[in-house]
Amino acid sequence: MPEANPVERWQADLEETGELTPEIVDRISKVHGDRGVRAIEAVGENRVKAYRDFTIVVGYDDEYIVEDGGCTCKDSEYNLDADEPTEQCWHALAVAIARRVGHVDYHDMWYSEVRELL
């Protein structure tokens, strides 16, 4: 069996512990840099929202849809290599972290309905 990449390792450890320990925070920060730090902040600030149709991360200027590890932000679209696991935008990282620590803000409604109100 091939050795896990750094992303798979921190994800497995986070899944096992269910919390952001200082060691895991340090690893996420080392692997993902500023994107990892911003993702951890977003989780701590309750900015990962799950609706019936999408998971959303509330960014600084907009809300971004995250599905299957992909994101609608410009960083994902233009700057990152989708085939490189260490290259993820901070929105996708926030969703991955929040799900593993049980810190997703669930809303029993359709996000498309919420967007109509905005």
Coordinates of N, CA and C in Angstrom, one line a residue:
M1 N 0.8 -1.2 0.0 CA 0.0 0.0 0.0 C 0.9 1.3 0.0
P2 N 0.6 2.2 -0.9 CA 1.5 3.4 -1.0 C 1.3 4.3 0.3
E3 N 2.3 5.0 0.6 CA 2.3 5.9 1.8 C 1.4 7.0 1.5
A4 N 0.6 7.4 2.6 CA -0.3 8.5 2.5 C 0.4 9.9 2.2
N5 N -0.2 10.8 1.5 CA 0.4 12.1 1.3 C 0.1 12.9 2.5
P6 N 0.8 14.1 2.6 CA 0.6 14.9 3.8 C -0.8 15.3 4.1
V7 N -1.6 15.5 3.1 CA -3.0 15.9 3.3 C -3.8 14.7 3.9
E8 N -3.6 13.6 3.3 CA -4.3 12.4 3.8 C -3.9 12.1 5.3
R9 N -2.7 12.4 5.6 CA -2.2 12.2 7.0 C -2.9 13.1 8.0
W10 N -2.9 14.4 7.7 CA -3.6 15.3 8.7 C -5.1 15.1 8.7
Q11 N -5.7 14.7 7.6 CA -7.1 14.4 7.5 C -7.4 13.2 8.4
A12 N -6.6 12.1 8.3 CA -6.8 10.9 9.1 C -6.6 11.2 10.5
D13 N -5.6 12.0 10.9 CA -5.4 12.3 12.3 C -6.6 13.1 12.8
L14 N -7.1 14.1 12.0 CA -8.2 14.9 12.5 C -9.4 14.1 12.6
E15 N -9.6 13.2 11.7 CA -10.8 12.2 11.8 C -10.7 11.4 13.1
E16 N -9.5 11.0 13.4 CA -9.4 10.1 14.6 C -9.6 10.9 15.9
T17 N -9.0 12.1 16.0 CA -9.1 12.9 17.2 C -10.4 13.7 17.3
G18 N -10.9 14.1 16.2 CA -12.1 14.9 16.2 C -12.0 16.3 16.7
E19 N -10.7 16.7 16.8 CA -10.4 18.1 17.3 C -9.1 18.6 16.7
L20 N -9.1 19.9 16.6 CA -7.9 20.6 16.1 C -6.8 20.7 17.3
T21 N -6.0 19.7 17.4 CA -4.9 19.8 18.3 C -3.8 20.7 17.8
P22 N -3.0 21.2 18.7 CA -1.9 22.1 18.3 C -1.0 21.4 17.2
E23 N -0.8 20.1 17.3 CA 0.1 19.4 16.4 C -0.6 19.4 15.0
I24 N -1.9 19.1 14.9 CA -2.6 19.1 13.7 C -2.7 20.5 13.1
V25 N -3.0 21.5 13.9 CA -3.0 22.9 13.4 C -1.6 23.2 12.8
D26 N -0.6 22.8 13.4 CA 0.8 23.1 12.9 C 1.0 22.4 11.6
R27 N 0.6 21.1 11.4 CA 0.8 20.4 10.2 C 0.0 21.0 9.1
I28 N -1.3 21.4 9.3 CA -2.1 22.0 8.3 C -1.5 23.3 7.9
S29 N -1.0 24.0 8.8 CA -0.3 25.3 8.5 C 0.9 25.1 7.6
K30 N 1.7 24.1 8.0 CA 2.9 23.8 7.2 C 2.6 23.3 5.8
V31 N 1.6 22.4 5.7 CA 1.3 21.9 4.4 C 0.6 22.9 3.5
H32 N -0.3 23.7 4.0 CA -1.1 24.6 3.2 C -0.8 26.1 3.4
G33 N 0.1 26.4 4.3 CA 0.5 27.8 4.4 C -0.7 28.7 4.9
D34 N -0.7 29.9 4.3 CA -1.8 30.9 4.7 C -3.2 30.3 4.4
R35 N -3.3 29.5 3.4 CA -4.6 29.0 3.1 C -5.1 28.1 4.3
G36 N -4.2 27.3 4.8 CA -4.5 26.5 6.0 C -4.9 27.3 7.2
V37 N -4.2 28.4 7.5 CA -4.5 29.2 8.6 C -5.9 29.9 8.4
R38 N -6.1 30.4 7.2 CA -7.4 31.0 7.0 C -8.6 30.0 7.1
A39 N -8.3 28.8 6.7 CA -9.4 27.7 6.8 C -9.7 27.4 8.3
I40 N -8.6 27.3 9.1 CA -8.8 27.1 10.5 C -9.6 28.2 11.2
E41 N -9.3 29.5 10.8 CA -10.0 30.6 11.3 C -11.5 30.6 10.9
A42 N -11.8 30.2 9.7 CA -13.1 30.1 9.2 C -13.9 29.1 10.0
V43 N -13.3 28.0 10.3 CA -14.0 26.9 11.1 C -14.3 27.5 12.5
G44 N -13.3 28.1 13.1 CA -13.4 28.7 14.4 C -14.5 29.8 14.5
E45 N -14.7 30.5 13.4 CA -15.7 31.6 13.3 C -17.0 31.1 12.8
N46 N -17.2 29.8 12.7 CA -18.5 29.2 12.3 C -18.9 29.7 10.9
R47 N -18.0 29.7 9.9 CA -18.3 30.2 8.6 C -18.5 29.1 7.6
V48 N -18.6 27.8 8.1 CA -18.9 26.7 7.2 C -20.3 26.3 7.4
K49 N -21.1 26.5 6.3 CA -22.6 26.3 6.4 C -23.0 25.2 5.5
A50 N -23.8 24.3 5.9 CA -24.3 23.2 5.1 C -25.8 23.4 4.9
Y51 N -26.2 23.4 3.7 CA -27.7 23.5 3.3 C -28.1 22.1 2.6
R52 N -29.3 22.0 2.3 CA -29.8 20.8 1.6 C -29.0 20.5 0.3
D53 N -28.7 21.6 -0.4 CA -28.1 21.5 -1.8 C -26.6 21.7 -1.8
F54 N -26.1 22.5 -1.0 CA -24.7 22.9 -1.1 C -24.1 23.1 0.3
T55 N -22.7 23.0 0.4 CA -22.0 23.5 1.5 C -21.4 24.8 1.1
I56 N -21.5 25.8 2.0 CA -21.0 27.1 1.7 C -20.0 27.5 2.7
V57 N -19.0 28.3 2.2 CA -18.1 28.9 3.2 C -18.2 30.4 3.0
V58 N -18.5 31.1 4.0 CA -18.6 32.5 4.0 C -17.2 33.1 4.0
G59 N -16.9 33.7 2.9 CA -15.6 34.4 2.7 C -15.6 35.8 3.2
Y60 N -14.6 36.5 2.8 CA -14.4 37.9 3.2 C -15.3 38.8 2.3
D61 N -15.5 38.4 1.1 CA -16.2 39.3 0.1 C -17.5 38.6 -0.4
D62 N -17.6 37.3 -0.3 CA -18.7 36.6 -0.9 C -18.8 35.2 -0.2
E63 N -19.8 34.4 -0.7 CA -20.0 33.1 -0.2 C -19.6 32.2 -1.3
Y64 N -18.9 31.0 -1.0 CA -18.4 30.1 -2.0 C -19.0 28.7 -1.8
I65 N -19.4 28.1 -2.9 CA -19.9 26.8 -2.9 C -18.7 25.8 -3.0
V66 N -18.7 24.8 -2.1 CA -17.7 23.8 -2.0 C -18.4 22.5 -2.2
E67 N -18.0 21.7 -3.3 CA -18.6 20.4 -3.6 C -17.4 19.5 -4.0
D68 N -17.4 18.3 -3.4 CA -16.4 17.3 -3.8 C -15.0 17.8 -3.8
G69 N -14.7 18.7 -2.8 CA -13.3 19.2 -2.7 C -13.0 20.4 -3.7
G70 N -14.0 20.7 -4.5 CA -13.8 21.8 -5.4 C -14.6 23.1 -4.9
C71 N -14.2 24.2 -5.4 CA -14.8 25.5 -4.9 C -15.0 26.4 -6.1
T72 N -15.9 27.3 -5.9 CA -16.3 28.3 -6.9 C -15.4 29.6 -6.9
C73 N -14.4 29.6 -6.0 CA -13.6 30.8 -5.8 C -12.6 31.0 -7.0
K74 N -12.1 32.2 -7.2 CA -11.2 32.5 -8.2 C -9.8 31.8 -8.0
D75 N -9.5 31.6 -6.7 CA -8.2 31.0 -6.4 C -8.2 29.6 -6.9
S76 N -9.3 28.8 -6.7 CA -9.4 27.5 -7.2 C -9.4 27.4 -8.7
E77 N -10.1 28.4 -9.3 CA -10.3 28.4 -10.7 C -8.9 28.7 -11.5
Y78 N -8.2 29.7 -10.9 CA -7.0 30.2 -11.7 C -5.6 29.8 -11.1
N79 N -5.5 29.6 -9.8 CA -4.2 29.4 -9.2 C -3.8 28.0 -8.8
L80 N -4.8 27.1 -8.7 CA -4.5 25.8 -8.0 C -4.5 24.7 -9.0
D81 N -3.7 23.7 -8.8 CA -3.7 22.5 -9.6 C -4.6 21.4 -8.9
A82 N -5.7 21.1 -9.6 CA -6.7 20.2 -9.0 C -6.2 18.8 -8.7
D83 N -5.1 18.5 -9.4 CA -4.5 17.1 -9.3 C -3.5 17.1 -8.1
E84 N -3.2 18.2 -7.5 CA -2.2 18.3 -6.4 C -2.9 18.4 -5.1
P85 N -2.9 17.4 -4.3 CA -3.7 17.4 -3.0 C -3.3 18.5 -2.1
T86 N -2.1 19.0 -2.1 CA -1.7 20.1 -1.2 C -2.2 21.4 -1.7
E87 N -2.7 21.5 -2.9 CA -3.1 22.8 -3.5 C -4.7 22.8 -3.4
Q88 N -5.2 23.3 -2.3 CA -6.6 23.5 -2.2 C -6.8 25.0 -1.7
C89 N -7.9 25.6 -2.1 CA -8.2 26.9 -1.6 C -8.6 26.8 -0.1
W90 N -8.6 27.9 0.6 CA -8.9 27.8 2.0 C -10.4 27.5 2.3
H91 N -11.3 27.7 1.3 CA -12.7 27.4 1.5 C -12.9 25.9 1.5
A92 N -12.2 25.2 0.6 CA -12.3 23.7 0.5 C -11.6 23.1 1.8
L93 N -10.5 23.7 2.2 CA -9.9 23.2 3.4 C -10.8 23.4 4.6
A94 N -11.4 24.5 4.7 CA -12.3 24.8 5.8 C -13.4 23.7 5.9
V95 N -14.0 23.4 4.8 CA -15.0 22.3 4.8 C -14.5 21.0 5.2
A96 N -13.3 20.6 4.7 CA -12.7 19.4 5.1 C -12.4 19.3 6.6
I97 N -11.9 20.4 7.2 CA -11.7 20.5 8.6 C -13.0 20.5 9.4
A98 N -13.9 21.3 9.1 CA -15.2 21.5 9.8 C -15.9 20.1 9.9
R99 N -15.9 19.4 8.8 CA -16.6 18.1 8.8 C -16.0 17.1 9.7
R100 N -14.7 17.2 9.8 CA -14.0 16.2 10.6 C -14.0 16.5 12.1
V101 N -14.3 17.8 12.5 CA -14.4 18.2 13.9 C -15.8 18.4 14.3
G102 N -16.8 18.2 13.4 CA -18.2 18.4 13.7 C -18.5 19.8 13.9
H103 N -18.0 20.7 13.2 CA -18.2 22.1 13.4 C -18.8 22.8 12.1
V104 N -19.8 22.1 11.5 CA -20.5 22.6 10.4 C -21.8 23.2 10.9
D105 N -22.2 24.3 10.4 CA -23.5 25.0 10.8 C -24.5 24.5 9.8
Y106 N -25.4 23.6 10.2 CA -26.4 23.0 9.3 C -27.7 23.8 9.3
H107 N -28.2 24.0 8.1 CA -29.5 24.7 7.9 C -30.4 23.8 7.1
D108 N -31.5 23.5 7.6 CA -32.5 22.6 6.9 C -33.3 23.4 5.9
M109 N -32.6 23.9 4.9 CA -33.2 24.7 3.8 C -32.3 24.6 2.6
W110 N -32.9 25.0 1.5 CA -32.1 25.1 0.2 C -31.3 26.3 0.1
Y111 N -30.0 26.2 -0.2 CA -29.2 27.4 -0.3 C -29.7 28.3 -1.5
S112 N -30.3 27.7 -2.5 CA -30.8 28.5 -3.6 C -31.9 29.5 -3.1
E113 N -32.7 29.1 -2.1 CA -33.7 29.9 -1.5 C -33.1 31.1 -0.7
V114 N -32.0 30.8 0.0 CA -31.2 31.8 0.7 C -30.7 32.8 -0.2
R115 N -30.1 32.4 -1.3 CA -29.5 33.3 -2.3 C -30.6 34.3 -2.9
E116 N -31.8 33.8 -3.1 CA -32.8 34.6 -3.6 C -33.1 35.8 -2.6
L117 N -32.9 35.6 -1.3 CA -33.2 36.6 -0.4 C -32.1 37.7 -0.3
L118 N -30.9 37.3 -0.7 CA -29.7 38.2 -0.7 C -29.7 39.3 -1.7

